[in-house]
Amino acid sequence: MTHSLDGKEIILGVTGSIAAYKAVEILRELTGRGAAVTVVMTESAQRFVSPLTFETLSRRPILTDLFALDYDKQIGHVATGGRADLYLIAPATANTIAKLAHGIADDFLTNLYLSCTCPVLLAPAMDREMYAHPTVQENLTRLKARGVHVLETEYGELASGLIGRGRLADLLTICGEVEGLLTHQEDLQGETVLVTAGPTQEPLDPVRFLSNRSSGRMGFAIAQAARDRGAHVLLVSGPTSLPTPPGVTRTDVTTAEEMLHAVLGQLDATTILIMAAAVADYRPSTHAPKKMKKQESLTIELLRNPDILAEAGRQKESRILVGFAAETEDLVSNAREKLQKKHLDLIVANDIRVGFGGETTRVTILDRQGQVEELPELSKREVAHQILDRVVAVRRGD
Ligand code: CTP
């Protein structure tokens, strides 16, 4: 049986955060996907989790001592850095991030950062106030500018009991990012892919709005997959709580009108447009400046929102256009009609009765030649790659 990370050499750097125990799961997941993993720990990480745990699971010695030669009798950090395909530091504390940003190399883990030539991926984890501190944010910006990939932390309950940003990104996000960085083909190099994602919100008054159940996950997965395949990626997102994939340029919008302007403003630079957003078809005709008080009954007049994809279809030129069709009945015939009407190259149809907002989805992809491909239930990352495979085929004129 083959695995997605077969033959890959990964260094997993573990630093002294309460989230260090999660690195054990990361190690298991990466080895389960076929990678060979060498674990490097800081001194404080060893106070949270025993090196023996990592040693047993990785079946390799744990690197902690700067002055030890490694098993090939070479200078440890130099030899290890030269062999790796990726250096993942998870969790990365504020202290380690600061050292990396300023070139301080006072232990094995930070020396390795300076000596390795492979891509580096950081998954920070710390308390809310520390993560928000301008010093930490500046250090992260500095590292990103040097090409280090940085995953955003998640929002939720922290070890301190506070609620906020600072939690280590979840296991599947981290391993998905690793996979993306290590298994990409460069078949979208030279393309600028504009992806829209999430719902739009159409305000009624300062506290109420009309919207839909879109989570934004599909669009974010496409943005990440396109970046992995070498594209320059622009993401226009409605309100979601999802972190921006590293290397993707994001514009946040709220309403359909705002999304229209963000898309049209970047259309000239775009070679592939993928409209995964669930744009609200209507907006209230008035937006009350003050909160509306209760009444016996309320009639709201709704106006049609602009159709962003149809507008992009009118200005198509050589741009590849991909739409989505969320349907509850007559999936294929409705999707085919939208494909024709909006001048699309591909349309991805999903039966929303199967599920909405989850990690997996089932879609049918239709093209202009009348081909209809029904895919099995797959992760959104895999669906994203399936869509991009077909985009590449359209570009090649297959
Ligand atoms: N879309 C858009 N602008 C809108 C509505 C939809 O750009 N105002 C895009 C969506 O992002 C999607 C595609 O059009 O890629 C299909 O959207 P959908 O709502 O399923 O279809 P509609 O054409 O709006 O038709 P209907 O609501 O009648 O099914």
Coordinates of C-alpha atoms in Angstrom, one line a residue, residues 8-284:
K8 CA 9.7 11.9 2.9
E9 CA 12.1 12.9 5.6
I10 CA 10.5 15.3 8.2
I11 CA 12.1 16.9 11.2
L12 CA 9.6 17.6 13.9
G13 CA 10.7 20.3 16.3
V14 CA 8.9 20.4 19.7
T15 CA 9.2 23.4 22.0
G16 CA 8.1 23.9 25.6
S17 CA 4.4 24.6 25.3
I18 CA 1.5 22.9 27.1
A19 CA 0.5 21.8 23.6
A20 CA 3.7 19.7 23.3
Y21 CA 1.6 16.6 24.0
K22 CA -0.2 17.2 20.7
A23 CA 3.1 16.7 18.9
V24 CA 2.9 13.0 19.8
E25 CA -0.3 12.8 17.7
I26 CA 1.3 14.8 14.9
L27 CA 4.2 12.3 14.9
R28 CA 1.8 9.4 14.7
E29 CA -0.2 11.0 11.9
L30 CA 2.9 11.8 9.8
T31 CA 4.4 8.4 10.2
G32 CA 1.0 6.8 9.5
R33 CA 1.1 8.7 6.2
G34 CA 4.5 7.2 5.4
A35 CA 7.0 9.9 6.5
A36 CA 10.2 9.1 8.4
V37 CA 10.3 11.6 11.2
T38 CA 13.2 12.8 13.4
V39 CA 12.2 14.6 16.5
V40 CA 14.1 17.5 17.9
M41 CA 13.2 18.8 21.4
T42 CA 14.1 21.9 23.4
E43 CA 15.0 21.5 27.0
S44 CA 11.7 22.9 28.2
A45 CA 9.7 20.6 25.8
Q46 CA 11.3 17.7 27.6
R47 CA 9.6 18.9 30.8
F48 CA 6.2 18.5 29.2
V49 CA 6.6 15.2 27.4
S50 CA 9.3 12.6 27.8
P51 CA 11.7 12.1 24.9
L52 CA 11.1 8.4 25.3
T53 CA 7.5 8.8 24.0
F54 CA 8.8 10.3 20.8
E55 CA 11.7 7.9 20.6
T56 CA 9.4 4.9 20.8
L57 CA 7.0 6.2 18.2
S58 CA 9.5 7.5 15.7
R59 CA 12.0 4.6 16.3
R60 CA 14.8 7.1 16.1
P61 CA 17.0 8.8 18.7
I62 CA 15.7 12.2 19.8
L63 CA 17.9 15.1 19.1
T64 CA 18.3 17.5 22.0
D65 CA 22.0 18.0 22.6
L66 CA 23.8 20.6 20.5
F67 CA 27.2 19.1 21.1
A68 CA 26.4 15.5 20.3
L69 CA 27.4 13.9 17.1
D70 CA 24.6 12.2 15.3
Y71 CA 24.4 8.5 14.5
D72 CA 26.6 8.9 11.3
K73 CA 29.3 10.6 13.5
Q74 CA 28.7 13.9 11.8
I75 CA 27.9 17.3 13.4
G76 CA 24.3 16.6 14.4
H77 CA 22.4 19.7 13.4
V78 CA 24.3 20.1 10.1
A79 CA 23.8 16.6 8.9
T80 CA 20.2 16.4 10.0
G81 CA 19.3 19.7 8.3
G82 CA 20.8 18.5 5.0
R83 CA 18.8 15.4 4.8
A84 CA 15.3 16.7 5.5
D85 CA 12.5 17.5 3.1
L86 CA 10.6 19.7 5.7
Y87 CA 11.3 21.1 9.1
L88 CA 8.0 21.4 11.0
I89 CA 8.1 23.1 14.4
A90 CA 4.9 22.3 16.3
P91 CA 4.1 23.7 18.8
A92 CA 6.3 26.8 18.4
T93 CA 6.4 29.0 21.5
A94 CA 6.8 32.8 21.5
N95 CA 10.4 32.3 22.8
T96 CA 11.4 30.0 20.0
I97 CA 9.7 32.2 17.4
A98 CA 11.7 35.2 18.7
K99 CA 14.9 33.2 18.5
L100 CA 14.2 32.1 14.9
A101 CA 13.3 35.6 13.9
H102 CA 16.6 37.0 15.2
G103 CA 19.0 34.2 14.4
I104 CA 19.6 33.2 18.0
A105 CA 20.9 29.6 18.0
D106 CA 21.4 28.4 21.5
D107 CA 20.0 24.9 21.3
F108 CA 19.7 22.1 18.8
L109 CA 16.3 23.1 17.5
T110 CA 17.3 26.7 16.7
N111 CA 20.7 25.7 15.2
L112 CA 18.9 23.4 12.9
Y113 CA 16.7 26.2 11.7
L114 CA 19.8 28.1 10.6
S115 CA 21.5 25.1 9.0
C116 CA 18.6 23.5 7.2
T117 CA 17.9 24.2 3.5
C118 CA 14.4 22.7 3.3
P119 CA 11.1 24.5 3.7
V120 CA 10.2 25.4 7.3
L121 CA 6.6 25.3 8.7
L122 CA 5.7 26.7 12.1
A123 CA 2.6 26.0 14.1
P124 CA 2.6 28.5 16.9
A125 CA 0.8 27.9 20.2
M126 CA 0.6 30.2 23.2
D127 CA -1.7 32.2 25.4
R128 CA -4.1 34.8 23.9
E129 CA -2.3 37.9 25.1
M130 CA 1.2 36.5 24.1
Y131 CA 0.0 35.6 20.6
A132 CA -1.6 39.1 20.2
H133 CA 1.5 40.9 21.4
P134 CA 3.0 43.1 18.7
T135 CA 6.5 41.6 19.4
V136 CA 5.3 38.1 18.5
Q137 CA 3.3 39.3 15.5
E138 CA 6.3 41.3 14.3
N139 CA 8.5 38.2 14.6
L140 CA 6.0 36.1 12.7
T141 CA 5.8 38.7 10.0
R142 CA 9.6 38.8 9.7
L143 CA 9.7 35.0 9.4
K144 CA 7.0 34.9 6.8
A145 CA 8.8 37.6 4.8
R146 CA 11.8 35.2 4.8
G147 CA 9.6 32.4 3.3
V148 CA 8.9 30.5 6.5
H149 CA 5.4 29.0 6.3
V150 CA 3.3 29.9 9.4
L151 CA 0.0 28.3 10.3
E152 CA -2.5 30.5 12.1
T153 CA -3.5 29.5 15.6
E154 CA -7.0 28.5 16.2
Y155 CA -9.7 30.3 18.3
G156 CA -10.9 28.5 21.4
E157 CA -10.3 27.7 25.0
L158 CA -6.7 28.0 26.1
A159 CA -4.8 26.2 28.9
S160 CA -5.1 29.4 31.0
G161 CA -8.9 29.3 30.8
L162 CA -9.0 32.3 28.5
I163 CA -10.9 32.1 25.3
G164 CA -9.2 33.5 22.2
R165 CA -6.6 32.9 19.5
G166 CA -3.5 31.0 20.4
R167 CA -4.5 27.3 20.3
L168 CA -2.2 25.1 18.2
A169 CA -3.8 24.5 14.7
D170 CA -5.6 21.2 14.7
L171 CA -3.9 17.9 13.7
L172 CA -5.5 17.5 10.3
T173 CA -4.7 21.1 9.4
I174 CA -1.1 20.7 10.3
C175 CA -0.7 17.4 8.5
G176 CA -2.7 18.6 5.5
E177 CA -0.3 21.6 5.2
V178 CA 2.7 19.3 5.5
E179 CA 1.3 17.1 2.7
G180 CA 0.6 20.2 0.6
L181 CA 4.1 21.5 1.0
L182 CA 5.7 18.1 0.2
T183 CA 3.5 16.6 -2.5
H184 CA 2.7 19.5 -4.8
Q185 CA 3.1 19.5 -8.5
E186 CA 3.9 22.9 -10.0
D187 CA 1.3 22.6 -12.8
L188 CA -0.4 26.0 -11.9
Q189 CA 2.8 28.0 -12.0
G190 CA 2.3 31.3 -13.8
E191 CA -1.4 31.3 -13.1
T192 CA -3.2 33.7 -10.9
V193 CA -6.1 31.9 -9.3
L194 CA -8.9 34.0 -7.6
V195 CA -11.0 31.9 -5.3
T196 CA -14.1 33.2 -3.5
A197 CA -15.3 31.4 -0.3
G198 CA -17.8 31.5 2.5
P199 CA -21.2 33.0 2.8
T200 CA -22.1 36.7 2.3
Q201 CA -24.1 38.6 5.0
E202 CA -26.8 41.1 3.9
P203 CA -27.5 43.5 6.8
L204 CA -31.1 44.3 7.9
D205 CA -30.1 46.6 10.8
P206 CA -26.9 46.9 12.9
V207 CA -27.4 43.5 14.6
R208 CA -29.3 41.4 12.1
F209 CA -28.5 40.0 8.7
L210 CA -29.6 37.4 6.0
S211 CA -27.0 34.7 5.3
N212 CA -26.6 31.0 4.6
R213 CA -24.9 28.0 6.1
S214 CA -21.7 28.0 4.1
S215 CA -18.6 27.3 6.2
G216 CA -16.1 28.5 3.6
R217 CA -14.1 25.2 3.9
M218 CA -14.4 24.3 0.2
G219 CA -13.1 27.6 -1.0
F220 CA -10.2 27.7 1.5
A221 CA -9.2 24.2 0.5
I222 CA -9.1 25.2 -3.2
A223 CA -7.0 28.3 -2.3
Q224 CA -4.5 26.1 -0.4
A225 CA -4.4 23.4 -3.1
A226 CA -3.9 26.0 -5.9
R227 CA -1.0 27.5 -3.9
D228 CA 0.5 24.1 -3.4
R229 CA 0.5 23.7 -7.2
G230 CA 2.5 26.8 -7.7
A231 CA -0.3 29.4 -8.5
H232 CA -0.4 33.0 -7.1
V233 CA -3.6 32.8 -5.1
L234 CA -6.0 35.6 -4.3
L235 CA -8.8 34.7 -1.8
V236 CA -12.0 36.8 -1.4
S237 CA -13.8 35.5 1.6
G238 CA -17.1 36.3 3.2
P239 CA -17.3 36.0 7.1
T240 CA -15.8 32.7 8.3
S241 CA -13.5 31.9 11.3
L242 CA -11.1 29.9 9.0
P243 CA -7.3 30.8 9.1
T244 CA -5.7 32.1 5.9
P245 CA -3.6 29.5 4.2
P246 CA 0.1 30.7 4.3
G247 CA 1.1 32.5 1.1
V248 CA -2.4 33.3 0.0
T249 CA -3.5 37.0 -0.3
R250 CA -6.9 37.4 1.3
T251 CA -9.5 40.1 1.0
D252 CA -12.4 40.0 3.6
V253 CA -15.8 41.1 2.5
T254 CA -19.3 41.0 4.1
T255 CA -21.9 41.6 1.5
A256 CA -22.4 40.4 -2.1
E257 CA -21.9 43.9 -3.4
E258 CA -18.5 44.0 -1.6
M259 CA -17.6 40.6 -3.0
L260 CA -18.6 41.8 -6.5
H261 CA -16.2 44.8 -6.2
A262 CA -13.4 42.8 -4.7
V263 CA -13.7 40.2 -7.6
L264 CA -14.1 42.7 -10.4
G265 CA -11.2 44.8 -9.0
Q266 CA -8.8 41.8 -9.3
L267 CA -10.3 40.2 -12.5
D268 CA -7.8 41.7 -14.9
A269 CA -4.9 40.1 -13.0
T270 CA -6.8 36.8 -12.7
T271 CA -6.3 33.8 -15.1
I272 CA -8.6 31.4 -13.3
L273 CA -11.7 32.3 -11.3
I274 CA -13.2 29.8 -9.0
M275 CA -16.5 31.0 -7.4
A276 CA -17.0 28.7 -4.4
A277 CA -18.7 31.4 -2.3
A278 CA -22.3 30.9 -1.4
V279 CA -23.4 34.4 -2.5
A280 CA -26.7 35.5 -1.0
D281 CA -29.1 36.0 -4.0
Y282 CA -31.1 38.7 -2.2
R283 CA -30.5 41.6 0.1
P284 CA -33.0 43.6 2.2

